[in-house]
Coordinates of C-alpha atoms in Angstrom, one line a residue:
M1 CA 61.0 115.4 111.8
A2 CA 61.9 111.7 112.1
S3 CA 65.6 111.1 112.4
Q4 CA 67.4 108.9 110.0
D5 CA 69.5 107.4 112.8
F6 CA 67.9 104.0 113.7
T7 CA 70.2 103.4 116.7
L8 CA 68.4 102.5 119.9
T9 CA 70.2 103.6 123.1
P10 CA 69.9 101.9 126.5
H11 CA 67.1 103.2 128.8
A12 CA 68.2 105.4 131.6
T13 CA 66.3 103.5 134.4
I14 CA 64.9 100.3 132.9
P15 CA 67.7 97.9 132.3
P16 CA 67.7 95.2 129.6
H17 CA 67.1 91.6 130.7
D18 CA 67.8 88.1 129.4
G19 CA 64.3 87.2 128.6
P20 CA 61.9 88.3 125.7
V21 CA 59.2 90.9 125.6
L22 CA 55.6 89.6 124.9
V23 CA 53.1 92.0 123.4
C24 CA 49.6 90.5 123.2
I25 CA 46.6 92.2 121.5
L26 CA 43.1 91.2 122.4
D27 CA 41.4 92.5 119.3
G28 CA 38.1 94.3 120.0
F29 CA 38.4 94.1 123.8
G30 CA 37.4 97.5 125.2
E31 CA 36.9 99.1 128.7
N32 CA 33.4 100.4 128.4
E33 CA 31.5 102.7 130.7
F34 CA 28.4 100.6 130.3
L35 CA 28.8 97.8 132.8
D36 CA 25.7 95.8 132.2
D37 CA 24.5 92.5 130.7
F38 CA 25.3 93.7 127.2
N39 CA 29.0 94.2 127.8
A40 CA 30.5 90.8 127.0
V41 CA 33.9 91.8 128.4
Y42 CA 32.3 92.7 131.7
T43 CA 30.0 89.7 132.0
A44 CA 32.4 87.1 130.7
S45 CA 34.3 85.1 133.3
T46 CA 37.8 86.5 132.9
P47 CA 39.8 85.8 136.0
T48 CA 43.2 86.4 134.4
I49 CA 42.3 89.9 133.1
D50 CA 40.5 90.6 136.3
A51 CA 43.7 89.8 138.3
F52 CA 45.7 92.1 136.0
R53 CA 43.3 95.0 136.7
G54 CA 44.0 94.6 140.4
V55 CA 47.8 95.2 140.2
P56 CA 48.6 98.7 141.4
G57 CA 50.4 100.9 138.9
R58 CA 50.3 98.2 136.1
F59 CA 46.8 98.8 134.6
R60 CA 45.5 101.8 132.7
T61 CA 43.5 102.6 129.6
V62 CA 44.4 104.5 126.5
M63 CA 42.3 106.0 123.7
A64 CA 41.8 103.9 120.6
H65 CA 39.5 106.0 118.4
G66 CA 39.2 109.3 116.7
T67 CA 42.0 111.8 116.7
A68 CA 44.1 109.6 118.9
V69 CA 44.6 107.2 115.9
G70 CA 44.6 109.8 113.1
L71 CA 40.9 109.7 112.3
P72 CA 39.0 113.0 111.5
S73 CA 37.1 113.4 114.7
D74 CA 36.5 111.8 118.1
A75 CA 33.1 110.6 116.8
D76 CA 35.0 108.2 114.6
M77 CA 35.3 104.6 115.8
G78 CA 38.7 103.1 115.8
N79 CA 39.5 100.0 113.8
S80 CA 42.1 97.3 113.6
E81 CA 43.9 98.9 110.7
V82 CA 44.5 102.3 112.3
G83 CA 44.9 100.7 115.7
H84 CA 47.8 98.5 114.5
N85 CA 49.3 101.3 112.5
A86 CA 49.5 103.3 115.8
L87 CA 50.7 100.3 117.9
G88 CA 53.4 99.5 115.4
S89 CA 54.6 103.0 114.5
G90 CA 54.4 105.0 117.7
Q91 CA 53.0 107.9 115.6
V92 CA 49.6 109.5 115.0
V93 CA 49.2 110.1 111.3
D94 CA 46.3 111.2 109.2
Q95 CA 44.5 108.1 108.2
G96 CA 42.5 107.0 105.1
A97 CA 39.2 108.7 105.9
R98 CA 40.9 112.0 106.7
L99 CA 43.1 111.9 103.6
V100 CA 40.0 111.3 101.4
D101 CA 38.2 114.2 103.1
I102 CA 41.1 116.5 102.5
A103 CA 41.3 115.4 98.8
L104 CA 37.6 116.1 98.3
E105 CA 37.7 119.4 100.3
T106 CA 40.7 120.8 98.4
G107 CA 39.7 119.4 95.0
S108 CA 43.1 117.6 94.7
L109 CA 41.2 114.3 94.1
V110 CA 40.1 115.4 90.6
G111 CA 43.5 116.7 89.8
G112 CA 45.4 113.5 90.3
D113 CA 46.6 110.9 87.8
G114 CA 44.0 108.4 89.0
W115 CA 41.1 110.7 88.3
K116 CA 42.6 111.6 84.9
L117 CA 42.7 107.8 84.1
I118 CA 39.0 107.2 84.9
S119 CA 37.9 110.4 83.2
G120 CA 38.7 108.7 79.9
A121 CA 35.5 106.7 80.3
F122 CA 33.3 109.7 81.2
E123 CA 32.1 110.6 77.7
S124 CA 31.4 107.3 76.0
N125 CA 31.6 104.5 78.6
T126 CA 30.4 103.7 82.2
L127 CA 32.0 104.8 85.5
H128 CA 31.5 102.1 88.1
F129 CA 31.8 102.5 91.9
I130 CA 32.2 99.3 94.0
G131 CA 32.4 99.4 97.8
L132 CA 30.8 99.3 101.2
L133 CA 27.6 101.4 101.4
S134 CA 28.0 102.7 105.0
D135 CA 28.9 105.7 107.0
G136 CA 30.5 103.6 109.7
G137 CA 33.9 105.2 108.8
V138 CA 35.8 102.0 109.2
H139 CA 36.1 100.9 105.5
S140 CA 34.2 103.7 103.7
R141 CA 31.8 106.6 104.1
T142 CA 28.7 107.3 102.0
D143 CA 29.4 111.1 101.9
Q144 CA 32.7 110.3 100.2
L145 CA 31.0 108.1 97.6
V146 CA 28.5 110.9 97.0
G147 CA 31.3 113.4 96.8
C148 CA 33.0 111.3 94.1
I149 CA 29.7 110.9 92.2
H150 CA 29.0 114.6 92.2
A151 CA 32.6 115.3 91.1
A152 CA 32.3 112.8 88.2
V153 CA 29.1 114.3 87.0
K154 CA 30.6 117.8 87.2
C155 CA 33.6 116.5 85.1
G156 CA 31.3 115.1 82.4
A157 CA 30.5 111.5 83.4
K158 CA 27.4 110.5 81.4
R159 CA 26.7 106.9 82.8
I160 CA 27.3 105.8 86.4
R161 CA 26.7 102.5 88.0
V162 CA 27.1 101.8 91.7
H163 CA 27.7 98.2 93.1
V164 CA 26.8 98.3 96.8
L165 CA 28.0 96.1 99.6
T166 CA 25.7 96.2 102.6
D167 CA 27.2 96.6 106.0
G168 CA 25.5 95.6 109.3
R169 CA 28.8 95.4 111.2
D170 CA 30.1 99.0 111.5
V171 CA 26.6 100.4 111.5
P172 CA 23.3 98.9 112.9
D173 CA 22.0 95.8 111.2
G174 CA 19.0 96.7 109.0
S175 CA 20.3 100.1 108.1
S176 CA 21.1 99.0 104.6
L177 CA 17.5 99.8 103.6
K178 CA 18.0 103.5 104.4
Y179 CA 21.5 103.6 102.8
V180 CA 20.1 102.1 99.6
A181 CA 17.1 104.4 99.5
D182 CA 19.2 107.5 100.1
L183 CA 21.7 106.5 97.4
E184 CA 18.9 105.9 94.9
A185 CA 17.7 109.5 95.6
V186 CA 21.2 110.9 95.1
L187 CA 21.6 109.0 91.8
K188 CA 18.2 110.1 90.5
A189 CA 19.1 113.8 91.3
T190 CA 22.3 113.7 89.3
G191 CA 20.5 114.3 86.0
V192 CA 22.6 111.6 84.2
D193 CA 22.1 107.9 83.7
A194 CA 23.0 106.8 87.2
K195 CA 21.8 103.6 88.9
I196 CA 22.6 100.9 91.4
A197 CA 23.7 97.8 89.4
S198 CA 24.4 95.0 91.8
G199 CA 25.2 94.2 95.4
G200 CA 25.5 91.8 98.3
G201 CA 26.5 91.5 101.9
R202 CA 30.0 92.5 102.8
M203 CA 30.9 89.1 104.4
V204 CA 29.8 87.0 101.4
T205 CA 30.4 89.3 98.4
T206 CA 33.6 91.0 97.3
M207 CA 35.2 92.0 100.6
D208 CA 37.3 89.0 101.5
R209 CA 40.6 89.7 103.2
Y210 CA 44.0 88.1 103.2
E211 CA 42.8 85.7 100.5
A212 CA 40.9 83.7 103.1
D213 CA 38.1 82.8 100.7
W214 CA 38.3 83.6 97.0
N215 CA 34.7 82.4 96.6
I216 CA 33.7 85.7 98.2
V217 CA 35.6 87.7 95.6
K218 CA 34.3 85.6 92.8
R219 CA 30.7 86.2 93.9
G220 CA 31.4 89.9 93.6
W221 CA 33.2 89.6 90.3
D222 CA 30.2 87.6 88.9
A223 CA 27.7 90.2 90.1
H224 CA 29.5 93.5 89.5
V225 CA 31.5 92.6 86.3
L226 CA 29.5 89.9 84.6
G227 CA 26.0 90.7 85.8
K228 CA 25.5 87.1 87.2
A229 CA 24.0 86.3 90.6
P230 CA 21.5 84.0 92.2
H231 CA 19.0 86.8 92.4
M232 CA 17.7 89.3 89.9
F233 CA 15.6 92.4 90.8
T234 CA 14.5 95.5 89.0
D235 CA 15.5 97.8 91.8
A236 CA 18.0 97.6 94.7
L237 CA 15.6 98.5 97.5
T238 CA 13.4 95.6 96.7
A239 CA 16.4 93.4 96.4
V240 CA 17.7 94.2 99.9
K241 CA 14.2 94.1 101.5
T242 CA 13.5 90.7 99.9
L243 CA 16.9 89.1 100.6
R244 CA 16.9 90.3 104.3
G245 CA 13.8 88.2 104.8
T246 CA 11.3 88.6 107.7
E247 CA 10.9 87.6 111.3
E248 CA 8.8 84.7 110.2
T249 CA 11.2 83.4 107.6
G250 CA 14.3 84.3 109.5
L251 CA 16.0 87.6 109.1
V252 CA 19.3 87.7 107.3
S253 CA 21.9 90.2 108.5
D254 CA 22.9 93.0 106.1
Q255 CA 26.4 91.6 106.1
N256 CA 25.3 88.2 104.8
I257 CA 22.8 89.2 102.1
D258 CA 23.1 87.1 99.0
A259 CA 24.6 88.7 95.9
F260 CA 22.1 90.3 93.5
V261 CA 22.0 92.0 90.1
I262 CA 19.7 94.7 89.0
V263 CA 18.0 94.1 85.5
G264 CA 16.1 96.4 83.2
E265 CA 12.7 95.8 81.7
D266 CA 14.4 93.6 79.1
G267 CA 15.6 91.3 81.8
K268 CA 19.3 92.2 81.1
P269 CA 21.7 93.5 83.7
V270 CA 21.8 97.3 83.9
G271 CA 25.5 97.6 84.8
T272 CA 28.0 95.0 83.6
V273 CA 31.6 96.2 83.3
E274 CA 32.5 96.4 79.7
D275 CA 35.6 97.2 77.6
G276 CA 36.8 100.7 78.1
D277 CA 34.8 101.2 81.3
A278 CA 36.2 102.8 84.5
V279 CA 36.0 101.1 87.9
V280 CA 36.6 102.8 91.3
L281 CA 36.8 100.7 94.5
F282 CA 35.7 103.4 96.9
N283 CA 36.7 101.9 100.2
F284 CA 39.6 103.8 101.8
R285 CA 40.6 100.9 104.1
A286 CA 43.0 98.4 102.5
D287 CA 42.5 94.9 103.8
R288 CA 39.1 94.0 102.2
M289 CA 39.9 95.6 98.9
V290 CA 43.2 93.9 98.1
A291 CA 41.8 90.6 96.7
M292 CA 39.3 92.3 94.4
S293 CA 42.0 94.7 93.3
K294 CA 44.1 91.7 92.2
A295 CA 41.1 90.4 90.1
L296 CA 40.7 93.9 88.5
E297 CA 44.4 94.6 88.0
Y298 CA 46.2 91.5 87.0
E299 CA 45.7 90.1 83.4
D300 CA 47.3 86.8 84.4
F301 CA 45.1 86.4 87.5
K302 CA 44.5 82.7 88.3
S303 CA 42.7 82.6 91.7
F304 CA 39.4 81.9 90.1
D305 CA 38.0 81.9 86.5
R306 CA 36.9 85.4 85.7
E307 CA 35.3 84.2 82.5
R308 CA 35.8 87.6 80.9
F309 CA 38.4 90.4 81.6
P310 CA 37.3 93.8 80.2
K311 CA 39.8 95.3 77.8
D312 CA 41.2 98.8 78.4
L313 CA 39.8 98.8 81.9
K314 CA 40.5 102.0 83.7
F315 CA 40.7 100.7 87.3
V316 CA 41.6 102.7 90.4
G317 CA 41.3 102.3 94.1
M318 CA 40.2 105.1 96.4
M319 CA 43.7 104.6 97.8
Q320 CA 46.7 102.3 97.0
Y321 CA 45.9 99.3 99.2
D322 CA 49.3 97.6 99.2
G323 CA 52.4 99.9 98.8
D324 CA 54.9 97.0 98.3
L325 CA 52.8 95.3 95.6
H326 CA 51.9 98.8 94.2
L327 CA 48.3 97.6 94.2
P328 CA 46.4 99.0 92.5
A329 CA 48.9 100.8 90.3
N330 CA 46.4 103.7 90.0
F331 CA 44.5 105.4 92.9
L332 CA 42.7 108.6 93.7
V333 CA 44.3 109.4 97.1
A334 CA 47.8 108.5 98.3
P335 CA 47.8 106.3 101.4
P336 CA 49.5 107.5 104.6
R337 CA 53.3 107.0 104.5
I338 CA 54.4 105.7 107.9
N339 CA 58.1 105.6 108.1
H340 CA 60.5 104.7 110.9
V341 CA 58.1 102.1 112.4
S342 CA 59.1 100.0 115.4
G343 CA 59.6 96.9 113.4
E344 CA 62.3 98.6 111.4
Y345 CA 64.1 99.9 114.5
L346 CA 64.1 96.4 116.0
A347 CA 65.5 94.8 112.8
R348 CA 68.2 97.5 112.4
N349 CA 69.3 96.9 116.0
G350 CA 69.5 93.2 115.6
I351 CA 66.4 92.5 117.7
S352 CA 64.6 89.3 116.6
T353 CA 60.8 89.3 116.3
F354 CA 58.1 86.7 116.1
A355 CA 54.5 87.7 115.1
C356 CA 51.5 85.4 114.9
S357 CA 47.8 85.5 114.5
E358 CA 45.1 83.7 112.5
T359 CA 44.2 84.8 109.0
Q360 CA 41.6 87.3 110.1
K361 CA 44.2 89.4 111.9
F362 CA 47.5 88.2 110.5
G363 CA 47.8 91.3 108.3
H364 CA 47.3 93.5 111.3
V365 CA 50.3 92.2 113.3
T366 CA 52.4 92.3 110.1
F367 CA 51.4 94.6 107.3
F368 CA 49.5 97.3 109.3
W369 CA 52.0 97.0 112.2
N370 CA 54.8 97.7 109.8
G371 CA 53.3 100.9 108.4
N372 CA 51.3 99.4 105.6
R373 CA 54.2 97.3 104.2
S374 CA 54.3 93.7 103.1
G375 CA 57.1 91.4 103.9
Y376 CA 60.0 91.6 106.3
F377 CA 62.4 94.3 107.3
D378 CA 65.0 91.5 107.8
A379 CA 64.0 88.0 107.1
A380 CA 66.9 86.6 109.1
L381 CA 65.5 88.3 112.3
E382 CA 61.8 88.1 111.8
T383 CA 59.4 85.2 111.7
Y384 CA 55.7 85.7 110.8
V385 CA 53.3 82.8 111.4
E386 CA 49.7 82.7 110.0
I387 CA 47.2 80.3 111.5
P388 CA 44.5 79.7 108.8
S389 CA 41.1 80.9 110.0
D390 CA 38.0 78.7 109.7
K391 CA 35.7 79.6 106.8
I392 CA 32.6 80.0 108.9
V393 CA 30.5 82.6 110.7
F394 CA 32.6 83.0 113.8
N395 CA 29.9 82.8 116.4
K396 CA 29.6 79.2 115.4
K397 CA 33.0 78.6 116.8
P398 CA 33.9 81.5 119.1
A399 CA 37.1 79.9 120.2
M400 CA 38.4 80.5 116.7
K401 CA 42.1 79.7 116.6
C402 CA 43.0 80.7 120.1
A403 CA 44.6 77.3 121.0
E404 CA 46.8 77.2 117.9
I405 CA 47.9 80.8 118.3
T406 CA 48.7 80.2 122.0
A407 CA 50.7 77.1 121.2
A408 CA 52.7 79.0 118.6
G409 CA 53.3 81.9 121.0
I410 CA 54.5 79.6 123.8
A411 CA 56.8 77.7 121.4
A412 CA 58.3 81.0 120.2
L413 CA 58.9 82.2 123.8
K414 CA 60.5 78.9 124.8
T415 CA 62.9 78.8 121.8
G416 CA 65.0 81.6 123.2
K417 CA 65.4 82.8 119.7
Y418 CA 63.2 85.9 119.8
K419 CA 63.4 89.1 121.9
M420 CA 60.0 90.4 120.8
V421 CA 57.0 88.1 120.5
R422 CA 53.8 89.7 119.1
I423 CA 50.4 87.9 119.3
N424 CA 46.9 88.9 118.3
Y425 CA 43.7 87.1 119.4
A426 CA 40.9 87.9 116.9
N427 CA 38.0 86.5 118.9
P428 CA 36.4 89.5 120.7
D429 CA 36.3 91.5 117.5
M430 CA 35.3 88.8 114.9
V431 CA 32.7 87.2 117.1
G432 CA 31.5 90.6 118.4
H433 CA 30.8 91.6 114.8
T434 CA 28.2 88.8 114.5
G435 CA 26.1 90.5 117.2
D436 CA 25.8 87.2 119.1
L437 CA 26.2 88.2 122.8
A438 CA 26.5 84.7 124.2
A439 CA 29.1 83.7 121.7
T440 CA 31.0 86.9 122.3
R441 CA 31.1 86.2 126.0
I442 CA 32.6 82.7 125.2
A443 CA 35.1 84.4 122.9
C444 CA 36.3 86.7 125.7
E445 CA 36.5 83.7 128.1
V446 CA 38.6 81.6 125.7
C447 CA 40.9 84.6 125.2
D448 CA 41.3 85.0 128.9
A449 CA 42.2 81.3 129.4
S450 CA 44.7 81.6 126.5
V451 CA 46.3 84.7 128.0
K452 CA 46.7 82.8 131.2
D453 CA 48.6 80.0 129.5
L454 CA 50.7 82.5 127.4
I455 CA 51.6 84.6 130.4
A456 CA 52.6 81.5 132.4
A457 CA 55.0 80.5 129.7
A458 CA 56.3 84.0 129.5
N459 CA 57.1 84.1 133.2
E460 CA 58.9 80.8 132.9
V461 CA 61.4 82.4 130.5
N462 CA 61.8 85.6 132.6
A463 CA 59.8 87.7 130.1
R464 CA 58.3 91.1 130.4
W465 CA 54.8 91.4 128.9
L466 CA 52.3 93.9 127.8
V467 CA 48.6 93.0 127.1
T468 CA 46.3 95.5 125.3
S469 CA 43.7 95.9 122.6
D470 CA 43.3 97.9 119.4
H471 CA 39.8 99.1 119.7
G472 CA 36.5 98.3 121.4
N473 CA 33.8 95.9 120.2
A474 CA 32.9 93.1 122.5
D475 CA 32.5 95.6 125.3
D476 CA 29.1 96.8 124.0
M477 CA 26.7 94.5 122.1
V478 CA 23.5 96.5 122.1
Q479 CA 22.4 99.7 120.4
R480 CA 21.6 102.4 122.8
D481 CA 19.8 105.8 122.9
K482 CA 21.7 109.0 123.6
K483 CA 21.4 108.4 127.4
G484 CA 22.9 104.9 127.1
K485 CA 19.7 103.0 127.5
P486 CA 19.6 99.7 125.5
L487 CA 17.2 99.8 122.5
M488 CA 14.7 97.1 121.9
D489 CA 12.8 96.0 118.8
E490 CA 9.0 95.8 118.5
N491 CA 9.1 92.4 120.1
G492 CA 11.1 93.5 123.1
K493 CA 14.3 92.0 121.9
P494 CA 17.6 93.9 122.2
L495 CA 18.8 95.5 119.0
P496 CA 22.3 94.0 118.6
L497 CA 25.3 96.2 118.1
T498 CA 27.8 94.7 115.6
S499 CA 30.1 97.7 115.2
H500 CA 33.2 98.8 117.1
T501 CA 32.8 101.1 120.0
L502 CA 34.4 104.4 121.1
A503 CA 35.6 102.8 124.4
P504 CA 39.2 103.1 125.5
V505 CA 41.2 99.9 125.7
P506 CA 43.1 98.4 128.6
V507 CA 46.9 98.2 128.9
F508 CA 48.5 95.8 131.4
I509 CA 52.2 95.2 132.1
G510 CA 54.0 92.6 134.2
G511 CA 56.3 89.7 134.0
A512 CA 59.0 87.9 136.0
G513 CA 61.6 89.9 134.2
L514 CA 60.1 93.3 135.0
P515 CA 61.6 95.2 137.9
D516 CA 59.1 96.0 140.7
N517 CA 59.8 99.8 140.3
V518 CA 58.5 100.0 136.7
V519 CA 54.9 101.3 136.7
F520 CA 52.6 103.4 134.5
R521 CA 52.8 107.2 134.6
T522 CA 49.8 109.0 136.0
D523 CA 50.2 112.3 134.1
M524 CA 48.9 111.1 130.7
P525 CA 45.1 111.0 130.8
K526 CA 44.8 111.4 127.0
A527 CA 47.4 108.8 125.9
G528 CA 46.5 106.6 122.9
L529 CA 47.6 103.5 121.2
A530 CA 50.6 105.1 119.7
N531 CA 52.1 105.6 123.2
I532 CA 52.2 101.8 123.6
T533 CA 55.0 101.6 121.0
A534 CA 57.6 103.5 123.1
T535 CA 56.3 101.5 126.1
S536 CA 57.2 98.2 124.5
I537 CA 60.6 99.5 123.4
N538 CA 61.3 100.6 127.0
L539 CA 60.4 97.1 128.1
L540 CA 63.2 95.8 125.9
G541 CA 65.5 98.1 127.9
Y542 CA 65.9 100.9 125.3
E543 CA 64.9 104.5 124.9
A544 CA 62.3 105.0 122.2
P545 CA 62.9 107.4 119.3
A546 CA 62.4 110.9 120.4
F547 CA 59.6 111.6 117.9
Y548 CA 57.5 108.7 119.0
E549 CA 54.5 109.4 121.2
A550 CA 55.8 109.2 124.8
S551 CA 56.1 106.0 126.8
L552 CA 53.5 105.2 129.4
L553 CA 56.2 103.9 131.8
T554 CA 58.1 105.5 134.7
T555 CA 60.2 104.1 137.5
K556 CA 59.5 104.8 141.2

């Protein structure tokens, strides 16, 4: 049981020092067993990281997927949300996917207030599901969607419409065709009026995050709610096949498919959201559902012109996506409550913190790091800096905002104001998701050069530092068979892998302010990301809370 006492006591063998502690996250930078041409981390020129690996006692790996980060099984890929939850809290807690599984298994999902709200539309109105059609397990899972559909039918829902967002990032590109075909079969078998009503690729429709591009959300609103899109089709499978294109015309990735609407024989949309309808956002992960939640929740919403806002809308999220904003107000499954996170300990002990990333990962070093909380624990002690991300497909500019983040991090280190400096470089993950191997290598190389500059500045101010990652991605860029052999298409081209990996991630420590006798323990082969929290607190010269996962450090 977590103690209510937030006092941090001095470490028994690692003394405090006059410099800061730097924690740097290379997002999506795994240590993969496949050391071949498709591993961008391995094939990139990374002299800085390579040098870190060669320091005895100061390099190791930790688990970043599955049960180590609170996911249901070790077949589940880690992701930036659960990774930063673990890194910031020092605890392994049941995460979104597992909580939804439990709610479906026990039947508690249909007994909650959120379900009671949407059931008001079952008899005479339409129940809409909006979310990522994927079993990648990062944002959503198809079996959970199907479970909700079956539960709704059993509870009396007469008319169901599903608005699908195609993936191609957390699952193989092109798999959208199978997911759509399977869902159509499920809907047909329900025995009620159930259809796919609209859709689009996840990177261009609905699933924006951190309010980086409201046009993405508006595209989703227009398609799902208003029944307006550039493309109209009479069935979803034809829509996806057509919009993906061909080798001759140029294939479009699942994640970038244009928004589309399904129409009936009369040419009218089959599933607009009308007064009195119910809407469920069925993703369990928060970051890419918050913006659409605001559009569906707030009557005085002004980020774009909704044209029409359905009256008496019964809107719920699969989970509550922002606890501080209470958004949405109604939800089917309560999110994990992560208390006593490291940020609160630092603030209560007067330890100043600086956190910085670009838009794509800013929420991870703040909101997710702080246990799914918005805002500061103590605004006088904490500074959060967001560098706006470019609104492009990131393989077009694989450097992303490395230079700006590095400059901000160096400036923070040199002020002498902060004892903890937290940085996230998004490149390996965001560029890796595009499936562009060459661009991902560049992303890794740019990160390596940035880390070199950041560490040099850290050493100038007598810092201690820790460099790690939150999950794998750039470390494997090709789909493989069960034996690990790369898979090729009919033309002999590698099938790109755009998802995260199950690889462990590296952890490096060092710094001018770190005593020579501080090294990694060798008795923790199954350590995970949550163990890094206590490690970073030790670097500050304090013992970590007793209930945190154990520190990776020892003294020799």
